[in-house]
Coordinates of C-alpha atoms in Angstrom, one line a residue:
X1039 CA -126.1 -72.5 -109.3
X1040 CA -129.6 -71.5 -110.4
X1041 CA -129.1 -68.7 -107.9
X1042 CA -125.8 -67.0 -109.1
X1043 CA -127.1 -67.1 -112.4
X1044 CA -130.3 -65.4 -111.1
X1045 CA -128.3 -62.6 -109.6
X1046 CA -126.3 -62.2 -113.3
X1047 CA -129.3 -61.9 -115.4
X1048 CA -130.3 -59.0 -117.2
X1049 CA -127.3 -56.9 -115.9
X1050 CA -124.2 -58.8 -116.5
X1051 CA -122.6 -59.2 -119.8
X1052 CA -120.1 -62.1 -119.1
X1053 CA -119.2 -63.7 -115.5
X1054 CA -116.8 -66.2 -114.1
X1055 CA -116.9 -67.7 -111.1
X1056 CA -114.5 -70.1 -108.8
X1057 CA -114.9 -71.0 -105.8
X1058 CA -112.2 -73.6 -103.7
X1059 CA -113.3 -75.0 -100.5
X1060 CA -112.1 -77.9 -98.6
X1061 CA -110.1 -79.3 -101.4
X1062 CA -112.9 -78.7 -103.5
X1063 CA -113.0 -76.8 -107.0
X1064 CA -116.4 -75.3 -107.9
X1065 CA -116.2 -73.5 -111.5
X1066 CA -119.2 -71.4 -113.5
X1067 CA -119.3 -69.3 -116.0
X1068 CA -122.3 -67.3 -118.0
X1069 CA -123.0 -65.1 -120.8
X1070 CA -120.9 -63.4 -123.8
X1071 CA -117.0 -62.9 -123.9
X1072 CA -117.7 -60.8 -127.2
X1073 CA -121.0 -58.9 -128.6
X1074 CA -119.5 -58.2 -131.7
X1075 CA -118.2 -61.9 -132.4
X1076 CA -121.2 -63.3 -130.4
X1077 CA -118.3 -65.3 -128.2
X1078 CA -119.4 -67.0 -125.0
X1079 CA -117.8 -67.3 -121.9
X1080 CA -116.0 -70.7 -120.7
X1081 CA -114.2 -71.7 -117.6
X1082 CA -111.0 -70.6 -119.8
X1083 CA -111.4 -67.3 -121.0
X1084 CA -109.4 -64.8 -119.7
X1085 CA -109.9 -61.4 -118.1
X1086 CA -107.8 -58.4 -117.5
X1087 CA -108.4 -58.4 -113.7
X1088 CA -107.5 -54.7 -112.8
X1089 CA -106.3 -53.8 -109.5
X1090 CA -106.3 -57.8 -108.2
X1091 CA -103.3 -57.6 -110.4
X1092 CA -101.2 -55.9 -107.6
X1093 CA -101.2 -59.0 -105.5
X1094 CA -99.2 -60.9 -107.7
X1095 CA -96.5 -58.0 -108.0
X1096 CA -96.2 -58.0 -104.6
X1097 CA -95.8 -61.9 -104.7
X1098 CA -92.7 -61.2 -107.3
X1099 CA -91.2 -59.2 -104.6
X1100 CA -91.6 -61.1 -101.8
X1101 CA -90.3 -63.8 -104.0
X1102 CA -86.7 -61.5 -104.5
X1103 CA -87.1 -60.7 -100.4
X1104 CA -86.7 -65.3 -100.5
X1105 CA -83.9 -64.9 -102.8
X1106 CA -82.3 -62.7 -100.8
X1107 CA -82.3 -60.0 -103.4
X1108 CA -84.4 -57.5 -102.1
X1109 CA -84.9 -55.7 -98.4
X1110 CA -88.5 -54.8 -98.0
X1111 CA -87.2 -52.3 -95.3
X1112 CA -84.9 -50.7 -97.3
X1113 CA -84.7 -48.1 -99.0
X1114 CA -86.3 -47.7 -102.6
X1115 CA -83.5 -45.9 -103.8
X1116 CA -81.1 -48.7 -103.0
X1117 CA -82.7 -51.0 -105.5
X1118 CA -83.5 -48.2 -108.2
X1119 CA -80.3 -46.9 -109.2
X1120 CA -80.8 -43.2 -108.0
X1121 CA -82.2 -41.1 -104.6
X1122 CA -86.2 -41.1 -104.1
X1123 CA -87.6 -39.2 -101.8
X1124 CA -90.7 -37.1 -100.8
X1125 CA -89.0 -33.5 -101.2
X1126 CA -91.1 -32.2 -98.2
X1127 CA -89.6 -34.7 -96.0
X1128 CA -86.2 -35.0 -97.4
X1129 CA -84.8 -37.2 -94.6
X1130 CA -87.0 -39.9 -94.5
X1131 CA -86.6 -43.1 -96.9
X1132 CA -89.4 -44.8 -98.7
X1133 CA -89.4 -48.7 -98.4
X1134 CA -90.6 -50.9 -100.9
X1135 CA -93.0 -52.2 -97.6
X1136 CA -94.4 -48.7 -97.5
X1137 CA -95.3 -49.3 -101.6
X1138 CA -97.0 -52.6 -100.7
X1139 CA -98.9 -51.0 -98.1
X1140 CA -99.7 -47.9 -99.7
X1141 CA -98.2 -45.6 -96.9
X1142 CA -95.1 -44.2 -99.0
X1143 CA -96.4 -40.9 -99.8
X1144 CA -96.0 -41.4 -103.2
X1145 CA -99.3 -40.5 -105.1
X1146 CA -100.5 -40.6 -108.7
X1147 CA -100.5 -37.2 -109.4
X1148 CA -103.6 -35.5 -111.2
X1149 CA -106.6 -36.6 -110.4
X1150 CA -107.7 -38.6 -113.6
X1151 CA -111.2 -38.1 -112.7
X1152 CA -110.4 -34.2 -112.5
X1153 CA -111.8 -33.2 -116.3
X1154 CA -109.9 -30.2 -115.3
X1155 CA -106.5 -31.4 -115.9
X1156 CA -107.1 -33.1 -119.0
X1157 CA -104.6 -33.5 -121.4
X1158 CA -101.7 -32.5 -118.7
X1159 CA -99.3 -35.4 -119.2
X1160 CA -97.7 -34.8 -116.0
X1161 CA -97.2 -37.3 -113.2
X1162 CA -98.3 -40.6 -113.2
X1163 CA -102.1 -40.5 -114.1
X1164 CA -100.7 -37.4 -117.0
X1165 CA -98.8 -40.4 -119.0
X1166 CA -100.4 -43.6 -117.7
X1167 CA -102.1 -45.1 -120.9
X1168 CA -99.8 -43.0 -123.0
X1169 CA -97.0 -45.3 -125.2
X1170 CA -94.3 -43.6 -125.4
X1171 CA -91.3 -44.2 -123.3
X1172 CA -91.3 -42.0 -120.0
X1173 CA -88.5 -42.7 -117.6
X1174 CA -89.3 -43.3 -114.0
X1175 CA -86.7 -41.1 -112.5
X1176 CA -88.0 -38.2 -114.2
X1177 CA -91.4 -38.8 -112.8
X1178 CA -90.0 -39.6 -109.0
X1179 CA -87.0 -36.6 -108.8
X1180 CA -86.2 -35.1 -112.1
X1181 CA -87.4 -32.1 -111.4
X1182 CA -86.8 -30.4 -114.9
X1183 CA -88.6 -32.9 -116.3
X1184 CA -91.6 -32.1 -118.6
X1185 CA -93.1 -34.9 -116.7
X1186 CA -92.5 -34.2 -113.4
X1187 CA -95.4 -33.3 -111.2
X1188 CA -95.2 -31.8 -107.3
X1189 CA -98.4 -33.8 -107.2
X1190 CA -96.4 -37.2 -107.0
X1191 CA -95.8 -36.5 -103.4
X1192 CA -98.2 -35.9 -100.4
X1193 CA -97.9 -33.4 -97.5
X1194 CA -96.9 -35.9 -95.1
X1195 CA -93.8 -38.1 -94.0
X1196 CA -93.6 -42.0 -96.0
X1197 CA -95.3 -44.6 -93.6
X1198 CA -97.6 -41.9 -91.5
X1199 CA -100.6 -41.8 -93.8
X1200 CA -102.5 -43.9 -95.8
X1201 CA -103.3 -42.9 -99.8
X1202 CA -103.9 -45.6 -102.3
X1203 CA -101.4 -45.2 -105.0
X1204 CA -101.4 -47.1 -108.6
X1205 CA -98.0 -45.8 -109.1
X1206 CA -96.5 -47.4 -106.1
X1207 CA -97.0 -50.6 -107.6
X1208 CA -95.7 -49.5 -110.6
X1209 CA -92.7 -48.6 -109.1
X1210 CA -92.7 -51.9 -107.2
X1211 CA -92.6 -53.4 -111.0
X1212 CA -89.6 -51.5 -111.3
X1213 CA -88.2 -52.7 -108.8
X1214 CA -88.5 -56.5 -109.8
X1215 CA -86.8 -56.1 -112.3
X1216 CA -84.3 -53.8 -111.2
X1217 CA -83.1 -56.5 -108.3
X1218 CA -83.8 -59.7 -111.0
X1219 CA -82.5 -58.4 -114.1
X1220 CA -85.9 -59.3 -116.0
X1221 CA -88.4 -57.9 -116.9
X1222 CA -91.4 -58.6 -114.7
X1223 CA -93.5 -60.6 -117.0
X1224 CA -90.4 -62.8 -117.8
X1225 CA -89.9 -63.1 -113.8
X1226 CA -93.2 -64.0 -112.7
X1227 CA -93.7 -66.2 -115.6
X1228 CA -90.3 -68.2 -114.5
X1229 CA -91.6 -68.1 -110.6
X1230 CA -94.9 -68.1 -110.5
X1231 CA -97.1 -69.0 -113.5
X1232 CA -94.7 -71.9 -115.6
X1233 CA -94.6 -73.9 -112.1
X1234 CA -98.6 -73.4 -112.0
X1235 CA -99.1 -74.0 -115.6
X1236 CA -101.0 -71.4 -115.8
X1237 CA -101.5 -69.1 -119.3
X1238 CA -101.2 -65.2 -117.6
X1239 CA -99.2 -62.0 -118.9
X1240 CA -99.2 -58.3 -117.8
X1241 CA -98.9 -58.4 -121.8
X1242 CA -102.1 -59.2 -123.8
X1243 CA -99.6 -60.0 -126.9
X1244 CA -97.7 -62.3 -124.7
X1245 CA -100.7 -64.6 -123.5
X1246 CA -100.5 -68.1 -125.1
X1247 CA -104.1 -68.4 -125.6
X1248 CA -104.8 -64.7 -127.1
X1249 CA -108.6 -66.1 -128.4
X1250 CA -109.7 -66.8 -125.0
X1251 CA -109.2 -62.9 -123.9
X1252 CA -112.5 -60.9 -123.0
X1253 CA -113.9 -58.0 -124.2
X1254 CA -115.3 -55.4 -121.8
X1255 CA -119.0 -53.4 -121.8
X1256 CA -120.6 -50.7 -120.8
X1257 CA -124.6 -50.3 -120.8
X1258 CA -125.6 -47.1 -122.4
X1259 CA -128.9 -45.9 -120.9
X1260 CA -129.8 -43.5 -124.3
X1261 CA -129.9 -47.3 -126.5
X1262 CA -131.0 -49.7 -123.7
X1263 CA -128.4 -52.0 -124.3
X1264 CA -125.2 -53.2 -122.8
X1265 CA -122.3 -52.1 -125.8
X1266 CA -119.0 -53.2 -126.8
X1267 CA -115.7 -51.0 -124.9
X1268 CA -112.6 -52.4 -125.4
X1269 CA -112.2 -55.9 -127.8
X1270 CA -109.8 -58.2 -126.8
X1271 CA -108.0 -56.8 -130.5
X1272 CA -107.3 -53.5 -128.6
X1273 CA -106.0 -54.7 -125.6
X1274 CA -103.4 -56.5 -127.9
X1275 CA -102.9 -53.9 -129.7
X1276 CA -102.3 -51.5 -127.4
X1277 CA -100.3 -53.5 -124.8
X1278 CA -97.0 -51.3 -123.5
X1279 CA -93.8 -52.3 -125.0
X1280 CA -90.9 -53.2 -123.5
X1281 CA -89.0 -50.0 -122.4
X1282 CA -85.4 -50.4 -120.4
X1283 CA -85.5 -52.2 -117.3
X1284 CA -86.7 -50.5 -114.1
X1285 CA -88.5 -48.2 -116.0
X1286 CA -91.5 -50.6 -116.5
X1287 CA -94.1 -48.9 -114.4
X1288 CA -97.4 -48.9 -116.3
X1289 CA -99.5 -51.7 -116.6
X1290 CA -98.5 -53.4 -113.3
X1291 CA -100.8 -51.5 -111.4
X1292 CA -104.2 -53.5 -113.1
X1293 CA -102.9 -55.2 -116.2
X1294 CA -102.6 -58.8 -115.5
X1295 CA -104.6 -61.1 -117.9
X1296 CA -105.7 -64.3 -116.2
X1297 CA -109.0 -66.6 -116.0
X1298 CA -110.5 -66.7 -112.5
X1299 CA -109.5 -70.6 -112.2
X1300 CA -106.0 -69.7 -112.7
X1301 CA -106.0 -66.7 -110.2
X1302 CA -107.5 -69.8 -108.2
X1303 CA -104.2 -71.4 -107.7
X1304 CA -102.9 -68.5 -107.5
X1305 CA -105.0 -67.8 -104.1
X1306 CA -104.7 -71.0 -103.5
X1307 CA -100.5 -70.4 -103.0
X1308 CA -101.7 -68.0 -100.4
X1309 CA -104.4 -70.3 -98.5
X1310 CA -101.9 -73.2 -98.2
X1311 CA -98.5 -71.4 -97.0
X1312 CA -97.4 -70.9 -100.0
X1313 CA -97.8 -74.4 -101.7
X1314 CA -100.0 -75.8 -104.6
X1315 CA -100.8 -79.5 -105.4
X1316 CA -97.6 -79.9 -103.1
X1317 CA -95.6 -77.7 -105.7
X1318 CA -93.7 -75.5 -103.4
X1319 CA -93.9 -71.7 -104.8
X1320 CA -93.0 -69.7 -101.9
X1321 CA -91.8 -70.5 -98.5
X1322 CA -94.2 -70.7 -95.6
X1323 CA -92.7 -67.3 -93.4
X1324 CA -93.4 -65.7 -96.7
X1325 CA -97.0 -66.0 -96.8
X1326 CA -97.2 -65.5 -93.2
X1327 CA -95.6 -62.1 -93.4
X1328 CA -97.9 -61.0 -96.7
X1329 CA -101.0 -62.2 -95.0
X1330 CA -100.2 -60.3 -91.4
X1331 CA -102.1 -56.6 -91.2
X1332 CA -99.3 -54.1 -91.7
X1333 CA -102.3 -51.1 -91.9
X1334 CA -105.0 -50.5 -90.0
X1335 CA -106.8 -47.3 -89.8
X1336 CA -110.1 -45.5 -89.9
X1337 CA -110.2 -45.1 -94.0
X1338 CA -113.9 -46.3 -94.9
X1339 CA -112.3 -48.3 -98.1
X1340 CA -108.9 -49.1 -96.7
X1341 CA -109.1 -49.9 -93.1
X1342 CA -106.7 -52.7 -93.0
X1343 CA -104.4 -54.0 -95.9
X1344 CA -101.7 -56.7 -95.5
X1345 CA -98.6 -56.8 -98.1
X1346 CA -101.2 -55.8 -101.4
X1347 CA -103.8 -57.7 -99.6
X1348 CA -107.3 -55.8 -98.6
X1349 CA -108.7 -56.5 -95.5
X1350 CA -113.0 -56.7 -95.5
X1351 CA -115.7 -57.8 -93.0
X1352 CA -118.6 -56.9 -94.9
X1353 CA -119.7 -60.3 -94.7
X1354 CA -121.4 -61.8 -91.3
X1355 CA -118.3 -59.7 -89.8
X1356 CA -115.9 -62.4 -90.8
X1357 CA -112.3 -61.5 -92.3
X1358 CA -111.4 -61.9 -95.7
X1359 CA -108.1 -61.6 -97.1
X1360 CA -107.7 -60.3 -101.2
X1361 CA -108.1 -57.6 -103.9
X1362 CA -111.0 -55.9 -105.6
X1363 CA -110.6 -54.7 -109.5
X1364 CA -112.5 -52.0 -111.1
X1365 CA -111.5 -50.8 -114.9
X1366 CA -113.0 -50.6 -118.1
X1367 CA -116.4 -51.3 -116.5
X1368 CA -114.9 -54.8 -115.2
X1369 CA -115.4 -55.8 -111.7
X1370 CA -114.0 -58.5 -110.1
X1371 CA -112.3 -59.6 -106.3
X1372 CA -110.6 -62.3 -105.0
X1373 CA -111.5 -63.0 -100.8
X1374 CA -110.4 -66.3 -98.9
X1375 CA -110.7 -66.9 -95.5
X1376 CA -107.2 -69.2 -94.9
X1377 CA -108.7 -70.9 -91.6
X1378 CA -112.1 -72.4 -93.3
X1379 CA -109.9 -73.7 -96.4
X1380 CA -112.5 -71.2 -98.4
X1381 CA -111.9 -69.1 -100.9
X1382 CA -113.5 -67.3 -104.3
X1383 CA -112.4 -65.7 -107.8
X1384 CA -115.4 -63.9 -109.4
X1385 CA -115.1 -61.4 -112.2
X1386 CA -117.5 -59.7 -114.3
X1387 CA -116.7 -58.2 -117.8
X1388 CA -119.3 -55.5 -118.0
X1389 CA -123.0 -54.3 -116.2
X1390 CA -125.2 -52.8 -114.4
X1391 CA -123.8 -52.3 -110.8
X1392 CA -124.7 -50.2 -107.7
X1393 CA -122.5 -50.0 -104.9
X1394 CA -123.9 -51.2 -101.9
X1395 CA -120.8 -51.4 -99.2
X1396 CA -117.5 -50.0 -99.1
X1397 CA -116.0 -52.9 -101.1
X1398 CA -118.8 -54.5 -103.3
X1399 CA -121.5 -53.0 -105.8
X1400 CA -124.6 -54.9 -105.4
X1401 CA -123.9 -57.9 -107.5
X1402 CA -120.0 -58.8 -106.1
X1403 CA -121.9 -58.2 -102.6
X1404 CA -124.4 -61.4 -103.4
X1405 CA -122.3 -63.8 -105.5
X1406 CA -119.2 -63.7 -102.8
X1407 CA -122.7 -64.0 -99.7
X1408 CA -124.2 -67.0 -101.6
X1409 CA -120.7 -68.6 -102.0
X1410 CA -120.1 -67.9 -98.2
X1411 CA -123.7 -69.1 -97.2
X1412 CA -123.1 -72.3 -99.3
X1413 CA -119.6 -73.0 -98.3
X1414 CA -118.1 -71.5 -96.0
X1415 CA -117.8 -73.4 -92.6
X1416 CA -115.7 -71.8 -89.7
X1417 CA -113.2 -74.0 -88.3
X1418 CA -111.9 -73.5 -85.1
X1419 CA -108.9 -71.1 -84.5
X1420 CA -106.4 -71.3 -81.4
X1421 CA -104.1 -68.7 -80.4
X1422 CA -101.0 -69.5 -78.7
X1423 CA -98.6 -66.9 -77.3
X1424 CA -95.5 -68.5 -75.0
X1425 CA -93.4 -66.7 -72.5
X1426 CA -90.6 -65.6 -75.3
X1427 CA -94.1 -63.5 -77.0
X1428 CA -94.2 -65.8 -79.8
X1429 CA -97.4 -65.9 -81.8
X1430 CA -98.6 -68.6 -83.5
X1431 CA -102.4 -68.5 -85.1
X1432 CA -103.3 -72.1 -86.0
X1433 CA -99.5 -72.3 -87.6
X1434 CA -99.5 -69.1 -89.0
X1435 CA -96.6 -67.4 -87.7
X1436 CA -97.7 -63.5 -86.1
X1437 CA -94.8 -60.8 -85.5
X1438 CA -95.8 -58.4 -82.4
X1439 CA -94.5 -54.8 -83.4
X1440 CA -95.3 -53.2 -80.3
X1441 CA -96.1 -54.2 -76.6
X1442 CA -95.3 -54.3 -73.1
X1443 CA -95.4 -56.2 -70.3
X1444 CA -97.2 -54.5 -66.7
X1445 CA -97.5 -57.1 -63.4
X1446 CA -97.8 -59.8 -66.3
X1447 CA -99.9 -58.2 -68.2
X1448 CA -99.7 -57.7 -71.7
X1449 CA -100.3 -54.6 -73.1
X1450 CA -100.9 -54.6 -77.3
X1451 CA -100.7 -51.9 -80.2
X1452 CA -104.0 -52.2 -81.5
X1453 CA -102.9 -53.4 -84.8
X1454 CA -101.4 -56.6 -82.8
X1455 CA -104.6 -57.0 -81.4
X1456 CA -106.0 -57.0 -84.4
X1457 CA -103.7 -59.6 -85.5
X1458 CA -104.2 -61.5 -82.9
X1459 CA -108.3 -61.8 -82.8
X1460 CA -108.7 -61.7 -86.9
X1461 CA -110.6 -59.0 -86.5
X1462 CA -110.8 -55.3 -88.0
X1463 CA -111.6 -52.7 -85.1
X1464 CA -113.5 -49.5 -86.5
X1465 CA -112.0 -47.0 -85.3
X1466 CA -114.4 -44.1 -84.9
X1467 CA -114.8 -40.1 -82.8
X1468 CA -116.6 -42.5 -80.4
X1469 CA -113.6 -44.9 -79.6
X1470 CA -112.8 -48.5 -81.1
X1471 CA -114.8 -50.4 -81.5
X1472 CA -114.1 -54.7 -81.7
X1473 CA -117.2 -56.6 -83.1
X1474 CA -119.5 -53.5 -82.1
X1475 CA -118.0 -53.5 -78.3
X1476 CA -116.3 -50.7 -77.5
X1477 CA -112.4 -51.2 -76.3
X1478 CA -110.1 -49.1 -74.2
X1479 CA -106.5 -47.7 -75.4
X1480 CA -104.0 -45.9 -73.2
X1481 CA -101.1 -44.6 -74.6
X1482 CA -101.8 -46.6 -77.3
X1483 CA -101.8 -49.3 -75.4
X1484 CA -104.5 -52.0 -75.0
X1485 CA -104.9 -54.8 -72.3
X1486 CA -105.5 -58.1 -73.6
X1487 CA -106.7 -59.8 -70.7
X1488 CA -109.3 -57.2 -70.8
X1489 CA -110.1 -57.4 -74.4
X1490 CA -111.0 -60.9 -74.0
X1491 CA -113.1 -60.7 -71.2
X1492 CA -115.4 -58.3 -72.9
X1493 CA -115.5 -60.0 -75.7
X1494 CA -116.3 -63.0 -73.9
X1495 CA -113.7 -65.3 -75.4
X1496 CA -112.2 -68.4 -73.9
X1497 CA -108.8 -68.3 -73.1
X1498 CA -106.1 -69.6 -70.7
X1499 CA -103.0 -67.7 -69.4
X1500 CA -100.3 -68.5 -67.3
X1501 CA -98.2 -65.7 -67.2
X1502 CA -97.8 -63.7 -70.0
X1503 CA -98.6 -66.6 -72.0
X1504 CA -102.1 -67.5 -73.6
X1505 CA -103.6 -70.2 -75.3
X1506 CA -106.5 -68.3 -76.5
X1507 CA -109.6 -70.6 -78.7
X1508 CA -112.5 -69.0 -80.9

């Protein structure tokens, strides 16, 4: 690991590093969990893992969808205890899908990198970090509410747009516990992290082993030197309370606390349908349906998302399926790639970073290529579509939303192609494009059979049927 640690030197406070492959467990770790206390790292300390955090909300909730306790197709409102909805579009219902996908038109108000708004504690950014109680209905449709802000809600209809939204998994927290009767760390702990012994919390004062948390740093140019930002003390200290039930929506959105071999099995859950160490955590449809593309369009940062899950290619053009976290000067992502059995946690607790892609600053960008160069090894992937238009993608399950059937021909949305091939068209002024080869679409319709003659994949069809190999 000479290399990795290369890459951290001189501009990384503290690092931690897993990487699972093939059954395989490959853990390392460098530099300081605390200045002040000159603390080191280990392969236990534990990080608060910004936004990866909303991937394990959305695994609470699809957890209620197995227990029957929750629609994710229905309406919010149903599950909340009053009416939600985007006043400019009063018809329409917002589902909790929509939250998980960030397409509910439900923003986070103020800018809270607008200096211009400071100190207006309106909205969700206006009282986020803020601790005193704030009830959610009086941010979502309480209009006389000294919290309420028109800013909440965007100029267009729930599931037509695409805007990345903290507060939608914050209400998604509420509505864990809303449809469980717990609050969500007591839920998740009861059906997620006791049956992965695993020591995690959305509450620093609620994590087991408290001396193993992190500090975070920030390098200040004026003194040359990387300097303390928040001690693990403070994040005790100023972890939320408990407020009533449903009305739980800040710290979901980025405040999990976890070490990067725990998030591993964690990942792992979602590599291996839903199983770990043959401990069955969620059912196998479950994982299917969270690891399916439910967005695709042609935002540079966001093109595709699953259920919390970001889409990337930035690497050699091959999928990976995770989060990125960015807060306090922390960095960190979680990527797997379910077919190759490969997968990596990395998080770093304070540097120097550039951004270099889209996704990755310039460090994230060559720890996660190393660990793909090193081990990663594609593994073949067959396609199979019978005559009924069920899709199977080496067992993983894949539901068609939208196609036709011409002179047996099928004709494919482009997000089911998408599903289909792995891949994430870039959709451009010039056209889409698939693995730089430019496609055709009519009517929003796209022709297989065509698709995979330019791309110059194998395939066999009789009928409407395929059995399609890569």
């Amino acid at each position: 690991m000479d290399k990795i640690k290369k890459i951290l030197e001189d501009k990384v406070v503290g690092a931690q590093l897993y990487v699972y492959h093939n059954e395989k467990n490959l853990k390392y770790y460098y530099g300081k969990a605390s200045i002040l206390n000159n603390k080191d790292i280990s392969n236990k300390t534990i990080f608060r893992v910004a936004s990866i955090s909303k991937v394990v909300v959305a695994m609470g909730a699809l957890k209620l969808m197995e227990q029957d306790k929750l629609d994710i197709n229905q309406d919010i409102s149903n599950y909340l205890g009053f009416k939600v909805r985007n006043p400019k579009y009063p018809n329409d219902i917002i589902t909790t899908k929509m939250l998980m996908v960030h397409t509910s038109s439900i923003l986070d108000g103020y800018d809270d990198e607008d200096l211009s708004h400071d100190g207006i504690e309106k909205g969700y950014n206006g009282v986020n970090g803020k601790r005193y109680d704030v009830k959610l209905k009086d941010l979502l449709t309480n209009t006389n509410s000294e919290y309420y802000s028109d800013n909440t809600y965007a100029n267009y209809a729930p599931g037509e747009n695409f805007a990345y939204s903290n507060f939608g998994t914050g209400i998604l927290a509420c509505i864990i516990e809303k449809c469980s009767n717990q609050y969500l760390n007591d839920f998740l702990r009861e059906n997620i992290f006791k049956p992965l012994n695993i020591d995690a919390s959305f509450k620093a004062f609620e994590i087991i082993n408290q001396e193993l948390i992190s500090d975070t740093f920030y390098y200040a140019d004026i003194e040359n030197k990387f300097l303390t930002n928040v001690t693990a003390q403070n994040f005790i200290a100023t972890t939320y309370n408990n407020f009533e039930l449903g009305n739980n929506f800040r710290g979901p959105a980025g405040g999990l606390y976890i070490s990067m071999q725990d998030l591993g099995k964690i990942m792992q859950l979602l590599m291996h349908d839903g199983s770990y160490n043959e401990i069955e955590i969620f059912k196998k449809e479950t994982i299917d349906l969270m690891l399916q593309m439910h967005y695709l369009g042609p935002n540079i940062e966001y093109s595709a998302k699953g259920l919390q899950l970001k889409f990337v290619d930035e690497i050699d053009n091959v999928l990976l399926k995770g989060h990125t976290g960015t807060a306090y000067n922390v960095r960190s992502f979680m990527f797997f790639e379910k077919n190759s059995d490969f997968g990596v946690c990395f998080i770093m607790n304070g540097g120097k970073y550039q951004d270099v892609t889209a996704t990755f600053n310039d460090i994230q960008y060559e720890v996660l290529k190393y660990c793909y160069e090193n081990f990663y090894l594609k593994t073949a992937k067959i396609v199979t579509i019978d005559k009924d238009l069920n899709v199977w993608s080496n067992q993983r399950k894949i539901i068609l939303n939208d196609m036709k059937i011409e002179s047996d021909k099928l004709y494919l949305s482009l997000i089911d192609l998408a599903n289909i091939l792995d891949v994430i068209p870039k959709i451009t002024n010039e056209g889409i494009f698939v693995n730089n080869l430019k496609i055709q679409s009519k009517d929003n319709f796209i022709d297989l059979e065509e698709v995979l003659n330019i791309l110059k994949v194998k395939y066999q069809k009789e009928g409407i049927s395929y059995k399609i190999g890569f």
